[in-house]
Coordinates of C-alpha atoms in Angstrom, one line a residue:
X97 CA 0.0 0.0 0.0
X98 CA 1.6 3.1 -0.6
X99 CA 0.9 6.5 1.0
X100 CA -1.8 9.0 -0.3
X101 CA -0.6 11.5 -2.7
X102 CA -1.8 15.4 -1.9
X103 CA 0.2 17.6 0.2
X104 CA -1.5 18.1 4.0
X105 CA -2.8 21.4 5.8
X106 CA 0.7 22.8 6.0
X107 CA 2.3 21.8 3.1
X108 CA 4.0 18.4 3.9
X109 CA 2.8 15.1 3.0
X110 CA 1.6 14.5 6.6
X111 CA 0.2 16.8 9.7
X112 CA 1.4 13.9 11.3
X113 CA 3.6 11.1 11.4
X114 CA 3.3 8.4 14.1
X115 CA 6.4 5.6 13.9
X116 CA 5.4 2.9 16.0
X117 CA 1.9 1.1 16.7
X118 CA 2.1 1.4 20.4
X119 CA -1.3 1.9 22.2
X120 CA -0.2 5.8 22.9
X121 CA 0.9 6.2 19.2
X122 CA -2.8 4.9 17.8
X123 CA -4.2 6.9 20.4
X124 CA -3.0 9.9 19.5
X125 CA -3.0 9.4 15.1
X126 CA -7.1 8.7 15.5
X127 CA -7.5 11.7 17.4
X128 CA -5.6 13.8 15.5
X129 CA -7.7 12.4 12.4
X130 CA -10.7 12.9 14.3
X131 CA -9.6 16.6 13.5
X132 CA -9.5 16.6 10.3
X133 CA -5.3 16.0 10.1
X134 CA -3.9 14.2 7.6
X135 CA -1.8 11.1 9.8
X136 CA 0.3 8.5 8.7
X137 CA 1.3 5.4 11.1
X138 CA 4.4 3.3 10.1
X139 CA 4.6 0.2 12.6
X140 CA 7.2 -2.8 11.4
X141 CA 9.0 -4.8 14.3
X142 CA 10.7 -7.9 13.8
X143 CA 9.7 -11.1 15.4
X144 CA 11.3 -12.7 18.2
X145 CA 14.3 -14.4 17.7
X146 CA 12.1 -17.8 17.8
X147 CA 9.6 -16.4 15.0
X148 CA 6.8 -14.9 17.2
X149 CA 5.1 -12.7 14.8
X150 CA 4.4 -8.9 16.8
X151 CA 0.5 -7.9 16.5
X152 CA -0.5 -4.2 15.9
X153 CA -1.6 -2.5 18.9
X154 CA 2.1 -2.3 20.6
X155 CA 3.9 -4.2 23.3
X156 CA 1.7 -3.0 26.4
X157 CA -2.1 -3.1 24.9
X158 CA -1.1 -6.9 23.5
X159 CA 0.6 -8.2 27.0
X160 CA -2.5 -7.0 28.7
X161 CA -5.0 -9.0 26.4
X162 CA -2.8 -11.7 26.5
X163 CA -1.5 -11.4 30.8
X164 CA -5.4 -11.0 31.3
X165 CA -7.0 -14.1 29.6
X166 CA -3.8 -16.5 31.2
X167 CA -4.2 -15.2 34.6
X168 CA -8.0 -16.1 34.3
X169 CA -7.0 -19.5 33.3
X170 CA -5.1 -19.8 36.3
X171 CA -8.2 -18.5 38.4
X172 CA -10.9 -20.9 36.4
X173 CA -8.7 -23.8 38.0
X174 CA -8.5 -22.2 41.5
X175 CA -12.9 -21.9 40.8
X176 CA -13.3 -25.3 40.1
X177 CA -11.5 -26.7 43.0
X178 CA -13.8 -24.4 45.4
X179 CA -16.7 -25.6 43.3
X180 CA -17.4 -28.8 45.6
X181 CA -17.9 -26.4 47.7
X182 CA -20.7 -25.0 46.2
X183 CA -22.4 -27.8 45.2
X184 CA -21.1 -28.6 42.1
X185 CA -19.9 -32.1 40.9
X186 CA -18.0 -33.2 38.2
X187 CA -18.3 -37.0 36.2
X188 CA -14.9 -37.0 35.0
X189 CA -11.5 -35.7 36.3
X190 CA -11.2 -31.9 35.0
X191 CA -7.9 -31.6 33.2
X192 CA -6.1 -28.5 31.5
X193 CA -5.0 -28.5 27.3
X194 CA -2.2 -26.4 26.7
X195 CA -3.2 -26.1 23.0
X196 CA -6.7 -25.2 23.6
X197 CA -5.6 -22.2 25.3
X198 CA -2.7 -21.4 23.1
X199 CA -5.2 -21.5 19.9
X200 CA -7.6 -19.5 21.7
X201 CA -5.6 -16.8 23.5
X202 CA -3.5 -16.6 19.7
X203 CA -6.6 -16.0 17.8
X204 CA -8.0 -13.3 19.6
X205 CA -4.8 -11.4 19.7
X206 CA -5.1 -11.4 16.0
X207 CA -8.7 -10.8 16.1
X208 CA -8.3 -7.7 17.9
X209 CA -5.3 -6.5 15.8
X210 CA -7.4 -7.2 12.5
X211 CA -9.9 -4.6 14.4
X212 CA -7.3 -1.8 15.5
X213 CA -6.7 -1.9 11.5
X214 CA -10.1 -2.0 10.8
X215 CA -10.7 1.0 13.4
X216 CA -7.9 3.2 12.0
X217 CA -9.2 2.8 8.4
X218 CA -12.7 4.6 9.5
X219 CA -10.9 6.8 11.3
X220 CA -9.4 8.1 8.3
X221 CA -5.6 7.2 9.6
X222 CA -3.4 5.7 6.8
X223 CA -1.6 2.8 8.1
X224 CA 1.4 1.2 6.8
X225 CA 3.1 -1.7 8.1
X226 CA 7.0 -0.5 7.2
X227 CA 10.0 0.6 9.1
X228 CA 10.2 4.3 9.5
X229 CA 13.1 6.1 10.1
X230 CA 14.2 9.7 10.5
X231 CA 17.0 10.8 7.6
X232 CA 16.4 14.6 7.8
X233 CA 14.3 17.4 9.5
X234 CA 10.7 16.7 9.2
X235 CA 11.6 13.8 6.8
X236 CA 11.2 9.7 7.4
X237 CA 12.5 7.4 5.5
X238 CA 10.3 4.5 4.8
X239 CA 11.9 0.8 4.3
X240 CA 14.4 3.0 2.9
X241 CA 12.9 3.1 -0.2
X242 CA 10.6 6.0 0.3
X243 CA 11.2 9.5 1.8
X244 CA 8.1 11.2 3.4
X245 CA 7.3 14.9 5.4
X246 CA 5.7 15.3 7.9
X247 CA 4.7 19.0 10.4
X248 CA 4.9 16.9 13.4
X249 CA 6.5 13.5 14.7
X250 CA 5.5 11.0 17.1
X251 CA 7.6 8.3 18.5
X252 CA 5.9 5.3 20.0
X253 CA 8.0 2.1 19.3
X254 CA 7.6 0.8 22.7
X255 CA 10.6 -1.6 24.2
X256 CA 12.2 -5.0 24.4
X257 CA 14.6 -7.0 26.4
X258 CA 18.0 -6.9 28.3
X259 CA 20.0 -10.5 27.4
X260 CA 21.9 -11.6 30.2
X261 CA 24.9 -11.8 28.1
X262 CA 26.0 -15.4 28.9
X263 CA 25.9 -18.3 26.6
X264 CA 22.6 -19.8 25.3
X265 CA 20.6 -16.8 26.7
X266 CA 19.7 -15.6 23.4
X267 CA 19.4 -19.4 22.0
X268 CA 17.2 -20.7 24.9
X269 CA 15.6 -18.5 26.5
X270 CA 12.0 -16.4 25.8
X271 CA 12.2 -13.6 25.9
X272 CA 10.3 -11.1 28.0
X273 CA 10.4 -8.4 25.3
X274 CA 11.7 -8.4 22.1
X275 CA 11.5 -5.4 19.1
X276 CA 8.6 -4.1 20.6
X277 CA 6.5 -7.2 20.9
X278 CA 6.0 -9.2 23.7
X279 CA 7.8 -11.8 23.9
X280 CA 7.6 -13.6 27.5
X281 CA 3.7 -14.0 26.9
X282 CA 3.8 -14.1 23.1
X283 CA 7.0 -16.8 23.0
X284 CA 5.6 -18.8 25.8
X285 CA 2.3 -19.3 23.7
X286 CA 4.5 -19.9 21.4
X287 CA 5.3 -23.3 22.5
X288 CA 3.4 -26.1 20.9
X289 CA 3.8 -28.5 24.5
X290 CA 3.4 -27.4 28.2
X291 CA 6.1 -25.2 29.2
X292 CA 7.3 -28.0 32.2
X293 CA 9.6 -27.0 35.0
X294 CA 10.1 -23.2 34.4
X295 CA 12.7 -21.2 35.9
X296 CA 11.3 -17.0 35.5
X297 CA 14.5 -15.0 35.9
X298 CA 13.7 -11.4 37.6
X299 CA 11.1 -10.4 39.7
X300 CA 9.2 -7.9 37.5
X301 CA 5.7 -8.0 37.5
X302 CA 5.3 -10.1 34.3
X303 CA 7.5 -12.4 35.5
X304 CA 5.6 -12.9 38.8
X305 CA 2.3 -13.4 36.5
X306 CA 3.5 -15.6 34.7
X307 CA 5.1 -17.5 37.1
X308 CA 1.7 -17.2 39.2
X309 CA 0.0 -18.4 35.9
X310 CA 2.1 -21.8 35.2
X311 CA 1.6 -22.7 38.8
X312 CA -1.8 -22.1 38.7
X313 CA -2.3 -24.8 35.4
X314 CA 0.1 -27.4 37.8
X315 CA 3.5 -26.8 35.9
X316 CA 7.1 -26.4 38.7
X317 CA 8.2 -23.0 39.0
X318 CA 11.0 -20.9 40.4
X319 CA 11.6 -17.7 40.2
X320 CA 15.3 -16.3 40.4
X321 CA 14.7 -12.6 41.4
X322 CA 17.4 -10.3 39.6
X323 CA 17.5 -7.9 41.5
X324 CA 14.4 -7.6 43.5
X325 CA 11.0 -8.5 43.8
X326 CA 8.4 -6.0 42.2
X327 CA 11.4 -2.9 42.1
X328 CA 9.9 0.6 42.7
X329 CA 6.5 -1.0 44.1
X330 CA 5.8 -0.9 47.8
X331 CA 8.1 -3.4 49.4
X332 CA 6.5 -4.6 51.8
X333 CA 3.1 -5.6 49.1
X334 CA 5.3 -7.1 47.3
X335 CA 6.3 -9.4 50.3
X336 CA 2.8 -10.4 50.8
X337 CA 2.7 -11.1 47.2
X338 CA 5.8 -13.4 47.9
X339 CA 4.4 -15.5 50.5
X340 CA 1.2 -16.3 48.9
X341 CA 3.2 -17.6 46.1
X342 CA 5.5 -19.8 48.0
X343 CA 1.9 -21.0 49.6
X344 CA 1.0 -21.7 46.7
X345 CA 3.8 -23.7 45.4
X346 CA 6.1 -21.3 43.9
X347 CA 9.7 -21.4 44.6
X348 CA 12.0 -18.4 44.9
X349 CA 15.8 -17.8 45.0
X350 CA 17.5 -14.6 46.2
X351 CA 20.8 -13.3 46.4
X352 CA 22.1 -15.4 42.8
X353 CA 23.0 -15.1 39.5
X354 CA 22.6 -17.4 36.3
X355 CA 25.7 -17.7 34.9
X356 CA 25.5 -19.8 31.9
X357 CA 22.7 -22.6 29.9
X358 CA 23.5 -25.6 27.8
X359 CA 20.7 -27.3 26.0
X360 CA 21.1 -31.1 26.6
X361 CA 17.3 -31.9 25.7
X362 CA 16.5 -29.9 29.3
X363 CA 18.1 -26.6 30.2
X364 CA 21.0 -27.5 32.3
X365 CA 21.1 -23.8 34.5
X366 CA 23.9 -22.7 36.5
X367 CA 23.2 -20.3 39.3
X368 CA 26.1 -18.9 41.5
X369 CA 25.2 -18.0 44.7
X370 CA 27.0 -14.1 46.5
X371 CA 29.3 -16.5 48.4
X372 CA 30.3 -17.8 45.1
X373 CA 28.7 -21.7 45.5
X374 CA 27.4 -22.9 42.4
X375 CA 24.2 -25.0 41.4
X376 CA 23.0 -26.6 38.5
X377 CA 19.6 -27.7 37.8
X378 CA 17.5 -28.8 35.0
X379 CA 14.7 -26.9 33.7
X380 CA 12.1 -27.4 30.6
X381 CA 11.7 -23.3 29.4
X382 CA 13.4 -20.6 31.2
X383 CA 11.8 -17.1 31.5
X384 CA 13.7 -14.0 31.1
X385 CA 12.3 -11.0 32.5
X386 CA 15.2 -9.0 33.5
X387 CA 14.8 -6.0 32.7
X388 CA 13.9 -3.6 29.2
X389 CA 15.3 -1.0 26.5
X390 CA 13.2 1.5 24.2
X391 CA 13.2 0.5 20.9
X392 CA 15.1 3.6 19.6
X393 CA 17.9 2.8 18.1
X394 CA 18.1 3.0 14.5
X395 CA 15.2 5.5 14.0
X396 CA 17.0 8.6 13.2
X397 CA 16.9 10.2 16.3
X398 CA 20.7 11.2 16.3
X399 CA 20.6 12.4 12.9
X400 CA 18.4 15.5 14.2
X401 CA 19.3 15.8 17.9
X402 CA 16.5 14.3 19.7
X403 CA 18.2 13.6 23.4
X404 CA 18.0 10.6 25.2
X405 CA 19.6 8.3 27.4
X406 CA 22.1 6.2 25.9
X407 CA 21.8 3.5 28.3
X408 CA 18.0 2.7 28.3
X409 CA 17.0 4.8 25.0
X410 CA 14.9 6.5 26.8
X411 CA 13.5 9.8 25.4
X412 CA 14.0 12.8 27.3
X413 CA 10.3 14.6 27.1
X414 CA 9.1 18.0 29.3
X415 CA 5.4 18.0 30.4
X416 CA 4.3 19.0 27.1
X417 CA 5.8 15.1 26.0
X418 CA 7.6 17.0 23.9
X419 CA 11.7 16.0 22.8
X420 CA 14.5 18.4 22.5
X421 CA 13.3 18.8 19.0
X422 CA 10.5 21.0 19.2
X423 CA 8.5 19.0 16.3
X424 CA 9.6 15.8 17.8
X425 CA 7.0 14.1 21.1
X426 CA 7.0 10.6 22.6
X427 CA 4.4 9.2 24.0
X428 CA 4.4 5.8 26.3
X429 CA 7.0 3.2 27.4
X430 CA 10.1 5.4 25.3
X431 CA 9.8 8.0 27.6
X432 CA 12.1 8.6 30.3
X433 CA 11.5 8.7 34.1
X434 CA 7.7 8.2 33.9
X435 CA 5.3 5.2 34.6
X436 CA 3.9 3.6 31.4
X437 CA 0.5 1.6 31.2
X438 CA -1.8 0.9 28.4
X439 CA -4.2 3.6 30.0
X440 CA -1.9 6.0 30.4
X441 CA -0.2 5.4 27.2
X442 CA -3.4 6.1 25.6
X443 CA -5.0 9.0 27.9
X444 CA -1.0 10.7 26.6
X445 CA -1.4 10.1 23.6
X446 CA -5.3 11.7 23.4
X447 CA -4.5 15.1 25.1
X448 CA -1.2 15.2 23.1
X449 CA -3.5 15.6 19.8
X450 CA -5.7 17.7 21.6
X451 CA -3.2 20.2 22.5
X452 CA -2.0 19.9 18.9
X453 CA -5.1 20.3 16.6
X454 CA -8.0 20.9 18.6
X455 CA -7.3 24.3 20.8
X456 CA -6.8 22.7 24.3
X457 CA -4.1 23.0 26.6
X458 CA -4.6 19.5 29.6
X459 CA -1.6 18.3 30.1
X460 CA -1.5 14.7 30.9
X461 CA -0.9 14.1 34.6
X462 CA 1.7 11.5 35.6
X463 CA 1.1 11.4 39.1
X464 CA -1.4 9.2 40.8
X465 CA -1.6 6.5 38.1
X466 CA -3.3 3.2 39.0
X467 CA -1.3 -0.1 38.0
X468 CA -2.1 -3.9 38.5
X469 CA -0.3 -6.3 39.2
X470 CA -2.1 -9.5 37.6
X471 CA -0.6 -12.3 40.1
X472 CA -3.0 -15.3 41.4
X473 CA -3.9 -12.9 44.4
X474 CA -4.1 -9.5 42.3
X475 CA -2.5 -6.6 43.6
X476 CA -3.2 -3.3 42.5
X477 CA -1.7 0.5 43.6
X478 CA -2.4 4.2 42.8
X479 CA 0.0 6.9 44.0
X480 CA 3.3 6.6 46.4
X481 CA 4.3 3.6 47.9
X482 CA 5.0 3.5 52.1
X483 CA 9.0 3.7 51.0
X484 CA 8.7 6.7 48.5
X485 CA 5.9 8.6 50.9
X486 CA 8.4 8.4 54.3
X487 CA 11.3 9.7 51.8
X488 CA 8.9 12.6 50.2
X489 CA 7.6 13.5 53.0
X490 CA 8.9 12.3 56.2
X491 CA 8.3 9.4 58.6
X492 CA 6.3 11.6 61.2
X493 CA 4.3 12.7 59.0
X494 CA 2.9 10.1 57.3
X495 CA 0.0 7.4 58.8
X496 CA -0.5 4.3 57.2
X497 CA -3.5 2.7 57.6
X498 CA -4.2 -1.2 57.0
X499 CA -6.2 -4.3 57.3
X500 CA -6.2 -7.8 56.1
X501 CA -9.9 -8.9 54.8
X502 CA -11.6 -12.2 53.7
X503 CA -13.7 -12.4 51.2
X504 CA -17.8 -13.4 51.4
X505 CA -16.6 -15.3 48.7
X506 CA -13.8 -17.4 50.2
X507 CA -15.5 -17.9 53.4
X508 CA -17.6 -21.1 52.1
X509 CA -14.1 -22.7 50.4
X510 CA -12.5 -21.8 53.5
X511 CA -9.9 -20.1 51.8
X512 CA -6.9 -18.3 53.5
X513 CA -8.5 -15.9 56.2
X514 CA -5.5 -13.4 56.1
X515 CA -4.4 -13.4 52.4
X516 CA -6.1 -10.2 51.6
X517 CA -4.5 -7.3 52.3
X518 CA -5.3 -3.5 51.9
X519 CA -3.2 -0.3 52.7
X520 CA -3.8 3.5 52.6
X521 CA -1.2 6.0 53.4
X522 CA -1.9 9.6 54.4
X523 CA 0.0 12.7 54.3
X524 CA -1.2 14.2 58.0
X525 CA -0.5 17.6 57.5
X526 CA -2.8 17.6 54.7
X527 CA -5.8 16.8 56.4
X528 CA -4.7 12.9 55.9
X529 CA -4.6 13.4 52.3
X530 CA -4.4 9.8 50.7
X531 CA -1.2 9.8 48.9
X532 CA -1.0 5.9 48.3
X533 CA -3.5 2.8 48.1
X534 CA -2.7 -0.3 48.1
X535 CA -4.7 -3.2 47.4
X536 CA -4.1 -7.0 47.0
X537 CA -7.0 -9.3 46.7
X538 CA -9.7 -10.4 44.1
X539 CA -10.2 -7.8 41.5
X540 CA -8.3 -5.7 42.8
X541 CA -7.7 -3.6 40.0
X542 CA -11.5 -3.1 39.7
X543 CA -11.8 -2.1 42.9
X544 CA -9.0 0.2 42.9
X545 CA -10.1 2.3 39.7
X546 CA -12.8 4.5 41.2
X547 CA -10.3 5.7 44.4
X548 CA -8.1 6.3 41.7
X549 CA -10.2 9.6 40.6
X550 CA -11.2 10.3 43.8
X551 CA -7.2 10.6 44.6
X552 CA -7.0 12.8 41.6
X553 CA -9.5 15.1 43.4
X554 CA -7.3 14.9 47.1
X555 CA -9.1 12.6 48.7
X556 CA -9.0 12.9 52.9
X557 CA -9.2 9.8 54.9
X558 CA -12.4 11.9 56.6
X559 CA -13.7 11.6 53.0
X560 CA -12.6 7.7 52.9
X561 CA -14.8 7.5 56.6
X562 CA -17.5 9.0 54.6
X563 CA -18.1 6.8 52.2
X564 CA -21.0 4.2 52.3
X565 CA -20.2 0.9 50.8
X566 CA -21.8 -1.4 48.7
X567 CA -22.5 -4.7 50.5
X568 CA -21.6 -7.6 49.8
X569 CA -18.6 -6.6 47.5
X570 CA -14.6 -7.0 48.3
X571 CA -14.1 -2.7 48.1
X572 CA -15.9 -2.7 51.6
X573 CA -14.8 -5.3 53.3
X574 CA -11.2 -4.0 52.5
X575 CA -11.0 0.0 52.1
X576 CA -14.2 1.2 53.4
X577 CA -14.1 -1.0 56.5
X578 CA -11.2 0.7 56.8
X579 CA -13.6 3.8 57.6
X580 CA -14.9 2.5 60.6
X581 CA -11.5 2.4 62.9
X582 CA -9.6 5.3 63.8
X583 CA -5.6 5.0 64.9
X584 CA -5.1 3.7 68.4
X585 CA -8.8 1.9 68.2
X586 CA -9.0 -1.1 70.5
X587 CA -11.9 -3.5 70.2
X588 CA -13.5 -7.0 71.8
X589 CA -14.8 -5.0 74.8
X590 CA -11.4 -3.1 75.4
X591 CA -9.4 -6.5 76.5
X592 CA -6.1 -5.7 75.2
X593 CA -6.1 -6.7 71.6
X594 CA -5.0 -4.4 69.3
X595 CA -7.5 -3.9 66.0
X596 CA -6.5 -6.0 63.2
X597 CA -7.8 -2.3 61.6
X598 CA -4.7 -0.4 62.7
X599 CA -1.8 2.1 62.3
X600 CA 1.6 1.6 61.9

């Protein structure tokens, strides 16, 4: 397909010229066409160095699709065992099919891509699937065989993986992130038979889902964390998060480093411990997840002095998300120093045309964005965590309320009373302003989205007291109840027991 001849509004052959399919990047080109603007998306990323083929829609909106329907195949199996419970009985043993899910999960990846191509044709966006990259001042080369103009430039290529640099990492290993794509989820569907004993090196979020995932269908897992578990998320969550797992089965290793693979039919993985002891141990599919790199290199972005940092390629943006280059933005996971989701990405990537074509001046607000983490026992957070708030702000001045919950659900299974766990931390000068939630438990990310606006409005834990919840549902019987104690609260007839709905 080549691009529409006809000059645009100001005389180039694009208002605007998106390289990348990211979420933030298709976001922003359908707005922009929504006001009348001539926009052009070039999107072309290699697959995976085992042949996984990258879907439009860019490496965050495709992991979620795909990290949502695997966790709830890890949930359906937790369902069915509390089913007896409920009354239901079974004829024959319930197993799980590997390729069932695979074929399923596959298809409606592509499915949905087909319709983000389907979406930007009636939006009037010109879509090309070809490698863009930037050869002169308002100019992009396309597969080098074509040079285009464009007013404005949008870079949205997303990001891929660190390699451990040791042998066989490359050979063996899936990949968390690969050109753009997502390559622990996307590789790991890849794979035509169960995945088998899986060692998930890194403790980044995907890796703890997926890890949560395979032990969920019944498969052996370890995670090797490299460095931490869940880095720049409240620590003390993420412990919780790390005992339920080992509850559940999963096995972790700290303070160790994978030195080198050799395929012998298994992965034969050595792992040398701080003191310098060695192991080796045999695993079916290792996981990397250690770590991630915009996709920046090779686009151009030398050639016209866009600024960024040469160890991450991370762009350097100001609030506006625009580069050093004044024609030049970036919107998602190739910025620099800033969160990146899919909502986010796209909320960016929305105000960024606005601000552009249609008169306005939001600017997107990068505080206070909800995340989930989609584990067995989700865990979801919007604003600081305890760490970050006591270093902002000071020890004394911050409370932290919490409370574990069970719930009505789980009661009849007789599930774990004190999995679930919820936290809110207040800023006391500010009339206990929340300044971070904290919630891990079912749905937690459903639960959380609502408080997440109400923090963008500076919600007050008098406000939180306020509230009237809706029974039964999990948000009262974790941060509402909350409502009802106060710091220093004793209860059971004022025996000394401290409330299980208490301060730090």
């Amino acid at each position: 397909m080549d691009p529409p001849a006809g000059p645009s509004l100001g005389g180039f052959d694009f208002d605007l010229l998106v390289i990348g399919g990211g979420s933030g990047g298709l976001a922003v080109a359908k707005e922009a066409a929504g006001l009348r603007r001539k926009v052009l998306i070039l999107d072309l990323a290699a697959p995976s160095t085992r042949g996984t083929q990258r879907e439009l829609g860019g490496s965050t909106f495709n992991k979620d699709t795909i990290r949502k329907f695997l966790q709830q195949a890890s949930l359906l199996g937790k369902a069915i065992q509390d089913s007896n419970k409920y009354g239901w009985r079974f004829i024959d043993d319930v197993s799980h099919g590997w390729s069932d899910l695979v074929e399923a999960v596959q298809g409606k990846v592509k499915a949905r891509s087909l319709e983000l191509k389907r979406e930007l044709k009636s939006c009037g966006v010109f879509y090309l699937e070809a490698r863009g990259e930037i050869v002169a001042p308002h100019t992009v080369e396309v597969n080098k065989k074509q040079s285009l103009t464009a007013e404005t430039l949008v870079i949205a290529t997303g990001d891929r993986p660190y390699h451990l640099g040791i042998p066989g990492d490359k050979e063996h290993c899936l990949s968390r992130w690969m050109n753009c794509s997502v390559m622990l989820f996307d590789d790991l569907l890849s794979l035509l038979h169960p995945p088998g004993r899986t060692l998930v090196v890194g403790g980044s979020a995907e890796g703890l889902e997926c890890a949560g995932f395979l032990c969920g269908l019944g498969y052996p897992v370890t995670v090797m964390l490299q460095p931490d578990l869940l880095e720049g998320l409240d620590q003390k969550m993420a412990q919780k998060i790390e005992n339920h797992m080992l509850v559940a089965g999963v096995d972790f290793i700290c303070n160790c480093s994978l030195t080198k693979q050799v395929s012998r039919g298994r992965l034969s993985v050595t792992v040398v411990s701080k003191e310098g002891q060695t192991k080796q141990d045999d695993f079916d599919t290792v996981l990397l997840t250690v770590g991630r790199k915009a996709c920046t290199s090779g686009i151009g972005l030398e050639r016209v002095g866009v600024q960024f940092n040469q160890d991450t390629g991370r762009i350097l943006v100001n609030e506006k998300d625009q580069t050093s280059v004044d024609y030049i933005y970036a919107i998602g996971s190739v910025q620099h120093g800033r969160p990146s989701t899919t909502g986010l990405s796209v909320h960016a990537g929305t105000l960024l045309a606005c601000r552009l074509y249609g008169g306005e001046n939001t600017l997107c607000d990068y505080t206070n964005v909800p995340a989930v983490v989609l584990t067995p026992l989700e865990y979801a957070a919007c604003g600081l965590s305890e760490e970050k708030a006591n270093l902002m702000f000071g020890k004394d001045n911050i409370e932290v309320y919490h409370n574990y919950y069970w719930p009505l659900e789980w009661t009849l299974p007789a599930r774990n009373k004190n999995s679930c766990y919820v936290k809110v931390i207040c800023y006391i000068p500010e009339n206990d302003r929340v300044v971070g939630l904290h919630i891990m438990g079912p749905n937690a990310g459903d639960v959380l989205q609502g408080f997440a606006t109400a923090m963008k409005c500076g919600l007050t834990k008098r406000q939180l007291d306020a509230t009237v919840g809706i029974s039964p549902s999990s948000a009262q019987v974790s941060i509402l109840f909350l409502s009802l104690f106060h710091k220093n609260v004793w209860i059971l007839n004022q025996k000394s027991v401290p409330s299980v709905f208490d301060t730090y």
